[in-house]
PDB file of C-alpha atoms in Angstrom:
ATOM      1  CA  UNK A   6      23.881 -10.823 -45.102  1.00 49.00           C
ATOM      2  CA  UNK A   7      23.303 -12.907 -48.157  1.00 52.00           C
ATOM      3  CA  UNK A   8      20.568 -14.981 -45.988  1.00 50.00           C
ATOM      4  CA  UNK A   9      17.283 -13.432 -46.473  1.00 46.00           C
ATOM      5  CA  UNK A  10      16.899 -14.412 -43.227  1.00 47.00           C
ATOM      6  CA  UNK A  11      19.624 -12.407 -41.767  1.00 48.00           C
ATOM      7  CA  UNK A  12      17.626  -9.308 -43.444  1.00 44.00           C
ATOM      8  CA  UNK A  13      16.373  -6.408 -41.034  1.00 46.00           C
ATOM      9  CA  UNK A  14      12.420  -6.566 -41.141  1.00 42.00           C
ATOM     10  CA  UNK A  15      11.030  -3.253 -41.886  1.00 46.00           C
ATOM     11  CA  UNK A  16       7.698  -3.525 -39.512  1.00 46.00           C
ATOM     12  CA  UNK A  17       5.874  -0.927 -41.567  1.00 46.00           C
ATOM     13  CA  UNK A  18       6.294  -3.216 -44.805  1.00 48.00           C
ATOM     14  CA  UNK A  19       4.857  -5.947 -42.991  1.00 48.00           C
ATOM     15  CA  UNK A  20       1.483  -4.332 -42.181  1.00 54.00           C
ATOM     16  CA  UNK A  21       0.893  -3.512 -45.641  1.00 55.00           C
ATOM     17  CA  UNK A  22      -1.292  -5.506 -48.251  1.00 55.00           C
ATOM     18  CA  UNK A  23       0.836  -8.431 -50.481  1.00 54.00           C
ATOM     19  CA  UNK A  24      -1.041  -7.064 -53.515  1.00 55.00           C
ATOM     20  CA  UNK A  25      -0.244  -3.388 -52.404  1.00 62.00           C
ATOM     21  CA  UNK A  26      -4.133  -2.157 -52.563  1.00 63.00           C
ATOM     22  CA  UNK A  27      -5.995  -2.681 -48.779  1.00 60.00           C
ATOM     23  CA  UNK A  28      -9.755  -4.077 -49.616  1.00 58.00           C
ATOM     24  CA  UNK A  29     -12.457  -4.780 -47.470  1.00 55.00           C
ATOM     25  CA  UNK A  30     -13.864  -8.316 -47.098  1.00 64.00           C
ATOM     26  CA  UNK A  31     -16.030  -7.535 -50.355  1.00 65.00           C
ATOM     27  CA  UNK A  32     -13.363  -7.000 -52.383  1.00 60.00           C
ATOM     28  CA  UNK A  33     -13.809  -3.041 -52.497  1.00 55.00           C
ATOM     29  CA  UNK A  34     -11.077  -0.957 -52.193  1.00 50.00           C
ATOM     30  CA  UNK A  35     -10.026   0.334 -48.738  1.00 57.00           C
ATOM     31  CA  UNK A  36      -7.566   2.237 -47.129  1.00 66.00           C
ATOM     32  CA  UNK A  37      -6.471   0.718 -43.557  1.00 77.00           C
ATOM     33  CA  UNK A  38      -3.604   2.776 -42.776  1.00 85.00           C
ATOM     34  CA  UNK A  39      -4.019   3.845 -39.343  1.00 86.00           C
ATOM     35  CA  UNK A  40      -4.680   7.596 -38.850  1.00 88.00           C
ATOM     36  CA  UNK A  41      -4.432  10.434 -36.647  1.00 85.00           C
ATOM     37  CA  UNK A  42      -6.651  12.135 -34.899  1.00 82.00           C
ATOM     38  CA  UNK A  43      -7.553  14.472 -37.650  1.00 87.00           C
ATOM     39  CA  UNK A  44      -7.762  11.718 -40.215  1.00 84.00           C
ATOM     40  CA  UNK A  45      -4.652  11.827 -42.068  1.00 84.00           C
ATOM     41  CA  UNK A  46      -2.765   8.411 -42.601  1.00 87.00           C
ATOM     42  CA  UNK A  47      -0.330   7.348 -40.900  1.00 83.00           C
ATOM     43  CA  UNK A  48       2.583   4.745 -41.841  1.00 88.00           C
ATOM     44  CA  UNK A  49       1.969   1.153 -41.739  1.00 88.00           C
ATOM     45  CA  UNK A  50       2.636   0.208 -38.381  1.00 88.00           C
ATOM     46  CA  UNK A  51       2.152   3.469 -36.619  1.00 89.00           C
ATOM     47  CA  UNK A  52      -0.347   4.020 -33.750  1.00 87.00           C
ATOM     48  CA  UNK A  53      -3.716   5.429 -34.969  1.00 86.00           C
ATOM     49  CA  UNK A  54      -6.557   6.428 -33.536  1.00 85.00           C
ATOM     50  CA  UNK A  55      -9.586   3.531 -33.941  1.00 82.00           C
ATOM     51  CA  UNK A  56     -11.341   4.551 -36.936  1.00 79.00           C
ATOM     52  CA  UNK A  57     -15.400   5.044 -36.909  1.00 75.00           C
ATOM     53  CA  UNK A  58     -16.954   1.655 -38.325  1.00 79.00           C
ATOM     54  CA  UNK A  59     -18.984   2.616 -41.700  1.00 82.00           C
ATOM     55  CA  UNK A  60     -22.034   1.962 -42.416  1.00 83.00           C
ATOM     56  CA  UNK A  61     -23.802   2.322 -38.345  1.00 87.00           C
ATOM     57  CA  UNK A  62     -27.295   3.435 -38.343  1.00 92.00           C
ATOM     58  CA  UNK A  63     -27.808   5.522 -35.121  1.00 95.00           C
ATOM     59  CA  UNK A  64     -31.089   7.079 -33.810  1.00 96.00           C
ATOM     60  CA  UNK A  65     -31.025  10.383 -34.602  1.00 96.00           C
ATOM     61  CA  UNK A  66     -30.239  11.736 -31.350  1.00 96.00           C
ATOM     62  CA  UNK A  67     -27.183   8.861 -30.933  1.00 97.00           C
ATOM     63  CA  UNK A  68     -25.412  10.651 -33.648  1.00 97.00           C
ATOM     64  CA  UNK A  69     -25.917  13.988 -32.146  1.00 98.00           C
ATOM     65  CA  UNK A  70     -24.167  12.830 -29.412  1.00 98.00           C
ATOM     66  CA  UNK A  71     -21.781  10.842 -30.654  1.00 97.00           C
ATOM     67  CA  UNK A  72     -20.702  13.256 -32.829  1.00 98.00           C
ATOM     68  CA  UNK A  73     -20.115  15.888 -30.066  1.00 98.00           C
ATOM     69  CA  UNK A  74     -18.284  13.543 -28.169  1.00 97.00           C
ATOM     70  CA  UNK A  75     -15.796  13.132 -31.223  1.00 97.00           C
ATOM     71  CA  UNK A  76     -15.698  17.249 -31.668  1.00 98.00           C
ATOM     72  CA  UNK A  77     -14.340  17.761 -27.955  1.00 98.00           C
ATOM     73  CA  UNK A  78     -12.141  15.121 -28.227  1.00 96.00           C
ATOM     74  CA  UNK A  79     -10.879  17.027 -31.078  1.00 96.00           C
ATOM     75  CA  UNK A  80     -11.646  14.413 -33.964  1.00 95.00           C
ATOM     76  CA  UNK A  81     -13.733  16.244 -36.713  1.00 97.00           C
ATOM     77  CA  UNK A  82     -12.693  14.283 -39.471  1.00 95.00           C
ATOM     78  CA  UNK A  83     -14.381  11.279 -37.368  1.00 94.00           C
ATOM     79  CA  UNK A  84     -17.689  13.223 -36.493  1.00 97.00           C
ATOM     80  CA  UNK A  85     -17.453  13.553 -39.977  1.00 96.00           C
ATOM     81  CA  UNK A  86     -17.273   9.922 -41.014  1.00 95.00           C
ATOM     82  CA  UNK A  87     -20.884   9.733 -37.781  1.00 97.00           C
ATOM     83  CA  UNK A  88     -22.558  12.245 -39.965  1.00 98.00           C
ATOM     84  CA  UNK A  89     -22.056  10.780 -43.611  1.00 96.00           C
ATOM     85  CA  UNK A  90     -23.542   7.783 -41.558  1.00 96.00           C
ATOM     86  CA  UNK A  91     -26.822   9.287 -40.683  1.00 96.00           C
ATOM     87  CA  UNK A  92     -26.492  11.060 -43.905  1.00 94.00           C
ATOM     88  CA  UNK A  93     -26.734   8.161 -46.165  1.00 94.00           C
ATOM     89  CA  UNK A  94     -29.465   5.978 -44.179  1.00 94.00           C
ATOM     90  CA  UNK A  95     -31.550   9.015 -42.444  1.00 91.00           C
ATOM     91  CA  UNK A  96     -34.983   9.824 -44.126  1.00 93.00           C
ATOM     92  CA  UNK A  97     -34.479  11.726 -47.349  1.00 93.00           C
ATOM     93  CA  UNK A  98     -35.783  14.814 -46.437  1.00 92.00           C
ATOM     94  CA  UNK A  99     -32.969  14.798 -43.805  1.00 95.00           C
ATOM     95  CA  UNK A 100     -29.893  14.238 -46.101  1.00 95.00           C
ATOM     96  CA  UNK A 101     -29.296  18.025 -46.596  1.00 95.00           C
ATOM     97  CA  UNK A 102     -28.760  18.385 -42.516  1.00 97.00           C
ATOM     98  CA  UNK A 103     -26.594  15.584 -42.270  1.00 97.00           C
ATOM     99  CA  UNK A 104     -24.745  16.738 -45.045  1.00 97.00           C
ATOM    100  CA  UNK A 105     -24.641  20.128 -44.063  1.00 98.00           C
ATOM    101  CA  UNK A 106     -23.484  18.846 -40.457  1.00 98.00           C
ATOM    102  CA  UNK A 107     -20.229  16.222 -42.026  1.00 98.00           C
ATOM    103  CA  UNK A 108     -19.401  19.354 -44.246  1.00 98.00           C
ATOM    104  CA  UNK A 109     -19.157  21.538 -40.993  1.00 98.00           C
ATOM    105  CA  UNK A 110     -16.885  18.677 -39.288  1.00 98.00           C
ATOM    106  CA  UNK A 111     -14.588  18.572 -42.617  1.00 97.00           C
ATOM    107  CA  UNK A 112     -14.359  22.440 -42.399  1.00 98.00           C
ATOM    108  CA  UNK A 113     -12.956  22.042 -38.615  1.00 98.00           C
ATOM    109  CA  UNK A 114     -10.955  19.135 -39.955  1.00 97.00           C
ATOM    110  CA  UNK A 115      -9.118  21.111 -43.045  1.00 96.00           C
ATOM    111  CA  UNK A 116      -8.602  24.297 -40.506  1.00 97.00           C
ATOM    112  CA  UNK A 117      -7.662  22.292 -37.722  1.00 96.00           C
ATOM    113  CA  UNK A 118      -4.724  20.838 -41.210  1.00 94.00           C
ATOM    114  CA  UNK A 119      -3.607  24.306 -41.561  1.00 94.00           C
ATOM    115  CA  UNK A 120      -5.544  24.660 -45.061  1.00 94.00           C
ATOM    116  CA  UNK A 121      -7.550  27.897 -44.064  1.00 95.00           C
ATOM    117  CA  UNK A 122      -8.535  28.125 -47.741  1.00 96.00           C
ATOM    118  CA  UNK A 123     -10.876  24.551 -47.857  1.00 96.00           C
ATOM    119  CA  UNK A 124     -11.231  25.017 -44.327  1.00 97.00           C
ATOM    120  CA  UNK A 125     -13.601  28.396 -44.947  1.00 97.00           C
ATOM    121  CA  UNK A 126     -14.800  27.058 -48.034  1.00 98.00           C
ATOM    122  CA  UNK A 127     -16.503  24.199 -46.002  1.00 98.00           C
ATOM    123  CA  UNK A 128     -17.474  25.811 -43.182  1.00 98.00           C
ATOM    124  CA  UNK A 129     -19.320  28.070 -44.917  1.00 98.00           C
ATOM    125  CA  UNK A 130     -20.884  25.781 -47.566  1.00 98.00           C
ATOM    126  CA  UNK A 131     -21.945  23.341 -44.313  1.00 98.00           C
ATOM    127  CA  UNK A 132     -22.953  26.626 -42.772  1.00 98.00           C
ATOM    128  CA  UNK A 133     -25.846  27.489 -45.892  1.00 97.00           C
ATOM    129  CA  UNK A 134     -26.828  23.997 -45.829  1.00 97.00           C
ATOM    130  CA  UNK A 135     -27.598  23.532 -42.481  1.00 96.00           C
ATOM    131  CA  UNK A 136     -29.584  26.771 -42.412  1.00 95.00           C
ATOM    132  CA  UNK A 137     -31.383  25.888 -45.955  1.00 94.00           C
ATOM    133  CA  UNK A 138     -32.574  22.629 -44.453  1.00 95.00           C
ATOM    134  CA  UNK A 139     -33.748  24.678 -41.254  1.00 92.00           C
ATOM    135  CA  UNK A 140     -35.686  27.205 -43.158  1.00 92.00           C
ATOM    136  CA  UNK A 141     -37.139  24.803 -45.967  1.00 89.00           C
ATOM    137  CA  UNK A 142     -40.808  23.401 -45.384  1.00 69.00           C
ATOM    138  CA  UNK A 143     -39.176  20.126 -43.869  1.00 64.00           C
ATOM    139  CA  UNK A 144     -36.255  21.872 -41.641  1.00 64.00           C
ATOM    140  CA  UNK A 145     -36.968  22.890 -38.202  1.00 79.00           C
ATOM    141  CA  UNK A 146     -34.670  25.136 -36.106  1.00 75.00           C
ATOM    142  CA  UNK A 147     -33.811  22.956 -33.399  1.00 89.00           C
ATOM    143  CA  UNK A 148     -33.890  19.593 -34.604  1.00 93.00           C
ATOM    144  CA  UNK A 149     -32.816  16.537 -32.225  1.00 95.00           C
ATOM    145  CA  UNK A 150     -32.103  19.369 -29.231  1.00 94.00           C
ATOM    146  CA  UNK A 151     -29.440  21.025 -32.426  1.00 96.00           C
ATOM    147  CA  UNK A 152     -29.007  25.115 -32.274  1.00 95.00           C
ATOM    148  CA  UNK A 153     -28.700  25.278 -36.140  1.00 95.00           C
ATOM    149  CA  UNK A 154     -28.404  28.830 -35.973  1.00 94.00           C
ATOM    150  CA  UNK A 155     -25.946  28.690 -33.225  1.00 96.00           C
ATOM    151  CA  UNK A 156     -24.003  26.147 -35.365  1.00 97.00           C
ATOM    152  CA  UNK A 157     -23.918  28.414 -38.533  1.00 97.00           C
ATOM    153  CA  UNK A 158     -22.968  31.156 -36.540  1.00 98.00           C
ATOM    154  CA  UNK A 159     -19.587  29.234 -35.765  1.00 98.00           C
ATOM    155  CA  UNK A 160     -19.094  27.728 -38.935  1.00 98.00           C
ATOM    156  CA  UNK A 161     -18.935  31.441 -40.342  1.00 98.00           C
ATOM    157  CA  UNK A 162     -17.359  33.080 -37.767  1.00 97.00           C
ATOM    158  CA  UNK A 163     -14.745  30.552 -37.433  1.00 97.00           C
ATOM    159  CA  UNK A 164     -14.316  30.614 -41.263  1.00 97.00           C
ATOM    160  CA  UNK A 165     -13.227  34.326 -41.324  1.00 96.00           C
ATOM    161  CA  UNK A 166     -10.823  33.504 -38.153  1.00 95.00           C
ATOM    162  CA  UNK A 167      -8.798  30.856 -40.295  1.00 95.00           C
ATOM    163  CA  UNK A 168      -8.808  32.734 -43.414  1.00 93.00           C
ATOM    164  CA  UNK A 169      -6.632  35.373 -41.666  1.00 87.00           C
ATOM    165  CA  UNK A 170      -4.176  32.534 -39.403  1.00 86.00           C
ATOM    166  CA  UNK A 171      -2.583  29.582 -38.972  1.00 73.00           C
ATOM    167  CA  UNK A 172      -4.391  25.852 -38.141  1.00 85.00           C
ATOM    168  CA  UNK A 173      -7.044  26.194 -34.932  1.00 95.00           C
ATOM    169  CA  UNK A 174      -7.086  24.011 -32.203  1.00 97.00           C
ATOM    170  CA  UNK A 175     -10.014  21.062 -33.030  1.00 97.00           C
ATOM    171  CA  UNK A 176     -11.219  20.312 -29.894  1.00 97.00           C
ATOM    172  CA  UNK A 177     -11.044  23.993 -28.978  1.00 97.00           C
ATOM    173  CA  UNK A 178     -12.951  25.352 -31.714  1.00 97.00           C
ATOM    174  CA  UNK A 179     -15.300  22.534 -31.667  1.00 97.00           C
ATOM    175  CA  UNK A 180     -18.889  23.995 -32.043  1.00 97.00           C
ATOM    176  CA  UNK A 181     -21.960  22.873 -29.645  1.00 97.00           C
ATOM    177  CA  UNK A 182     -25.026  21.169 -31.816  1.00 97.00           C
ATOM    178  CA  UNK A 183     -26.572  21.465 -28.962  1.00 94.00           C
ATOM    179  CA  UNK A 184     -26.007  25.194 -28.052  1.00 74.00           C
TER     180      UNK A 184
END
Protein backbone atom coordinates (compact mmCIF):
# COMPACT_ATOMS: atom_id res chain seq x y z
CA UNK A 1 0.00 0.00 0.00
CA UNK A 2 2.71 2.38 -1.01
CA UNK A 3 0.07 3.94 -3.67
CA UNK A 4 -1.71 6.71 -2.07
CA UNK A 5 -4.25 5.55 -4.03
CA UNK A 6 -4.51 2.18 -2.58
CA UNK A 7 -5.07 4.20 0.88
CA UNK A 8 -8.46 3.56 2.86
CA UNK A 9 -10.44 6.98 2.73
CA UNK A 10 -11.48 7.99 6.10
CA UNK A 11 -15.09 9.65 5.07
CA UNK A 12 -15.11 11.80 8.18
CA UNK A 13 -11.68 13.47 7.04
CA UNK A 14 -13.16 14.22 3.87
CA UNK A 15 -16.04 16.39 5.13
CA UNK A 16 -13.80 18.51 7.01
CA UNK A 17 -12.34 22.01 5.93
CA UNK A 18 -8.62 21.83 3.88
CA UNK A 19 -7.56 24.72 6.13
CA UNK A 20 -9.02 22.88 9.27
CA UNK A 21 -11.30 26.04 10.47
CA UNK A 22 -15.19 25.79 8.76
CA UNK A 23 -16.14 29.63 7.69
CA UNK A 24 -19.11 30.94 6.33
CA UNK A 25 -19.20 32.53 2.85
CA UNK A 26 -17.96 35.88 4.62
CA UNK A 27 -15.05 34.56 5.78
CA UNK A 28 -16.27 34.34 9.57
CA UNK A 29 -15.63 31.53 11.46
CA UNK A 30 -18.18 28.68 11.59
CA UNK A 31 -18.68 25.47 12.89
CA UNK A 32 -20.55 22.98 10.32
CA UNK A 33 -20.20 19.82 12.04
CA UNK A 34 -23.46 18.25 11.96
CA UNK A 35 -25.23 17.94 15.36
CA UNK A 36 -27.63 16.14 17.35
CA UNK A 37 -30.68 16.85 18.39
CA UNK A 38 -29.58 18.62 21.48
CA UNK A 39 -26.89 20.56 19.68
CA UNK A 40 -23.78 18.85 20.39
CA UNK A 41 -21.42 18.09 17.33
CA UNK A 42 -21.20 15.34 15.79
CA UNK A 43 -18.19 13.78 13.63
CA UNK A 44 -17.62 14.85 10.19
CA UNK A 45 -19.70 12.74 8.23
CA UNK A 46 -22.26 11.71 10.76
CA UNK A 47 -26.04 12.28 10.36
CA UNK A 48 -27.24 15.52 12.07
CA UNK A 49 -30.17 17.03 12.55
CA UNK A 50 -30.68 20.28 9.92
CA UNK A 51 -29.49 23.11 11.83
CA UNK A 52 -31.81 26.45 12.27
CA UNK A 53 -30.58 29.04 9.50
CA UNK A 54 -29.22 32.31 11.48
CA UNK A 55 -30.10 35.36 11.07
CA UNK A 56 -34.40 34.74 10.11
CA UNK A 57 -36.56 37.51 11.15
CA UNK A 58 -39.98 35.96 12.10
CA UNK A 59 -43.21 37.82 13.15
CA UNK A 60 -43.43 37.61 16.53
CA UNK A 61 -45.99 35.08 16.79
CA UNK A 62 -43.91 32.76 13.94
CA UNK A 63 -41.28 32.34 16.51
CA UNK A 64 -43.65 31.45 19.19
CA UNK A 65 -44.60 28.78 17.24
CA UNK A 66 -41.79 27.72 15.75
CA UNK A 67 -40.13 27.51 18.74
CA UNK A 68 -42.74 25.17 20.36
CA UNK A 69 -42.65 23.05 17.54
CA UNK A 70 -38.77 22.56 18.13
CA UNK A 71 -39.47 22.02 22.18
CA UNK A 72 -41.86 18.91 21.49
CA UNK A 73 -39.76 17.62 19.08
CA UNK A 74 -37.32 17.68 21.80
CA UNK A 75 -34.71 20.23 20.24
CA UNK A 76 -34.11 23.08 22.84
CA UNK A 77 -30.81 23.92 21.86
CA UNK A 78 -32.59 24.79 18.33
CA UNK A 79 -35.58 26.82 19.89
CA UNK A 80 -32.75 28.33 21.31
CA UNK A 81 -30.84 29.30 18.19
CA UNK A 82 -35.30 30.75 16.97
CA UNK A 83 -35.13 32.86 20.04
CA UNK A 84 -31.54 34.53 19.81
CA UNK A 85 -33.16 35.24 16.31
CA UNK A 86 -36.02 37.32 17.45
CA UNK A 87 -33.74 38.38 20.15
CA UNK A 88 -31.28 40.21 18.12
CA UNK A 89 -33.73 41.88 15.41
CA UNK A 90 -37.06 42.26 17.73
CA UNK A 91 -37.76 45.88 19.01
CA UNK A 92 -35.42 46.77 21.84
CA UNK A 93 -37.68 46.90 24.48
CA UNK A 94 -38.29 43.19 23.64
CA UNK A 95 -34.66 41.84 23.85
CA UNK A 96 -34.97 40.96 27.60
CA UNK A 97 -38.05 38.38 26.65
CA UNK A 98 -36.33 36.89 23.92
CA UNK A 99 -33.44 36.54 25.91
CA UNK A 100 -35.09 35.39 28.81
CA UNK A 101 -37.01 32.80 26.45
CA UNK A 102 -33.31 31.27 24.48
CA UNK A 103 -31.94 31.18 28.16
CA UNK A 104 -35.01 28.96 29.19
CA UNK A 105 -34.39 26.65 25.95
CA UNK A 106 -30.47 26.41 26.92
CA UNK A 107 -31.57 25.46 30.52
CA UNK A 108 -33.74 22.43 28.94
CA UNK A 109 -30.82 21.89 26.62
CA UNK A 110 -27.89 21.58 29.48
CA UNK A 111 -30.52 19.33 31.70
CA UNK A 112 -31.70 17.45 28.92
CA UNK A 113 -26.95 16.98 28.66
CA UNK A 114 -27.01 15.63 32.06
CA UNK A 115 -25.34 18.99 33.50
CA UNK A 116 -28.08 19.64 36.25
CA UNK A 117 -25.72 22.30 37.63
CA UNK A 118 -25.91 24.93 34.27
CA UNK A 119 -29.05 23.37 33.59
CA UNK A 120 -30.74 25.12 36.98
CA UNK A 121 -28.54 27.92 36.68
CA UNK A 122 -30.30 28.81 33.32
CA UNK A 123 -33.51 27.94 33.95
CA UNK A 124 -33.72 30.00 36.63
CA UNK A 125 -31.81 33.05 35.30
CA UNK A 126 -34.32 32.70 31.95
CA UNK A 127 -36.98 32.23 34.57
CA UNK A 128 -36.26 36.11 36.36
CA UNK A 129 -35.89 37.49 33.03
CA UNK A 130 -38.85 36.52 31.52
CA UNK A 131 -40.85 37.63 34.56
CA UNK A 132 -38.73 41.10 34.84
CA UNK A 133 -39.68 41.88 31.27
CA UNK A 134 -43.43 40.92 32.19
CA UNK A 135 -43.62 43.10 35.18
CA UNK A 136 -41.49 46.15 33.79
CA UNK A 137 -43.53 49.19 32.26
CA UNK A 138 -42.99 47.59 28.68
CA UNK A 139 -43.69 43.70 29.64
CA UNK A 140 -47.11 42.39 29.51
CA UNK A 141 -48.17 39.01 30.98
CA UNK A 142 -49.29 37.28 28.06
CA UNK A 143 -47.45 38.51 25.26
CA UNK A 144 -47.96 36.90 21.61
CA UNK A 145 -50.75 34.31 23.34
CA UNK A 146 -47.22 33.41 25.94
CA UNK A 147 -48.22 32.28 29.77
CA UNK A 148 -45.00 33.96 31.16
CA UNK A 149 -45.94 33.03 34.47
CA UNK A 150 -46.79 29.58 33.48
CA UNK A 151 -43.35 29.44 31.75
CA UNK A 152 -41.38 30.60 34.91
CA UNK A 153 -43.21 28.33 36.88
CA UNK A 154 -41.51 25.40 34.83
CA UNK A 155 -38.30 26.84 34.41
CA UNK A 156 -38.09 26.80 38.38
CA UNK A 157 -39.76 23.89 39.12
CA UNK A 158 -37.95 21.93 36.63
CA UNK A 159 -34.67 23.50 37.91
CA UNK A 160 -35.05 21.99 41.45
CA UNK A 161 -36.08 18.48 39.67
CA UNK A 162 -32.57 18.30 37.85
CA UNK A 163 -30.58 19.57 40.62
CA UNK A 164 -31.54 16.41 42.58
CA UNK A 165 -31.27 13.66 39.18
CA UNK A 166 -29.97 12.58 36.25
CA UNK A 167 -30.59 14.31 32.44
CA UNK A 168 -34.67 14.87 31.73
CA UNK A 169 -36.29 13.88 28.80
CA UNK A 170 -36.39 17.27 26.25
CA UNK A 171 -39.34 16.82 24.54
CA UNK A 172 -40.98 15.60 27.74
CA UNK A 173 -40.17 18.38 29.89
CA UNK A 174 -40.70 20.81 27.19
CA UNK A 175 -42.70 23.79 28.68
CA UNK A 176 -45.96 25.36 26.84
CA UNK A 177 -45.39 29.34 25.90
CA UNK A 178 -48.58 29.15 25.27
CA UNK A 179 -50.02 27.59 28.52
Amino acid sequence: MDNPADKPVDSAAADRPVDGRDRDGEGRARNARPRDGLGRPLPYGADGVPRQPEGVVRAPRETVTEAQRLLDDGKPFHAHEVFEDAWKSGPEEERELWRGLAQLAVGLTHSARGNATGGARLLRRGAGAVTGWAASGSGRERPYGMDLGAVAGWARELAGEVEGGGPVDAAARAPRLRG
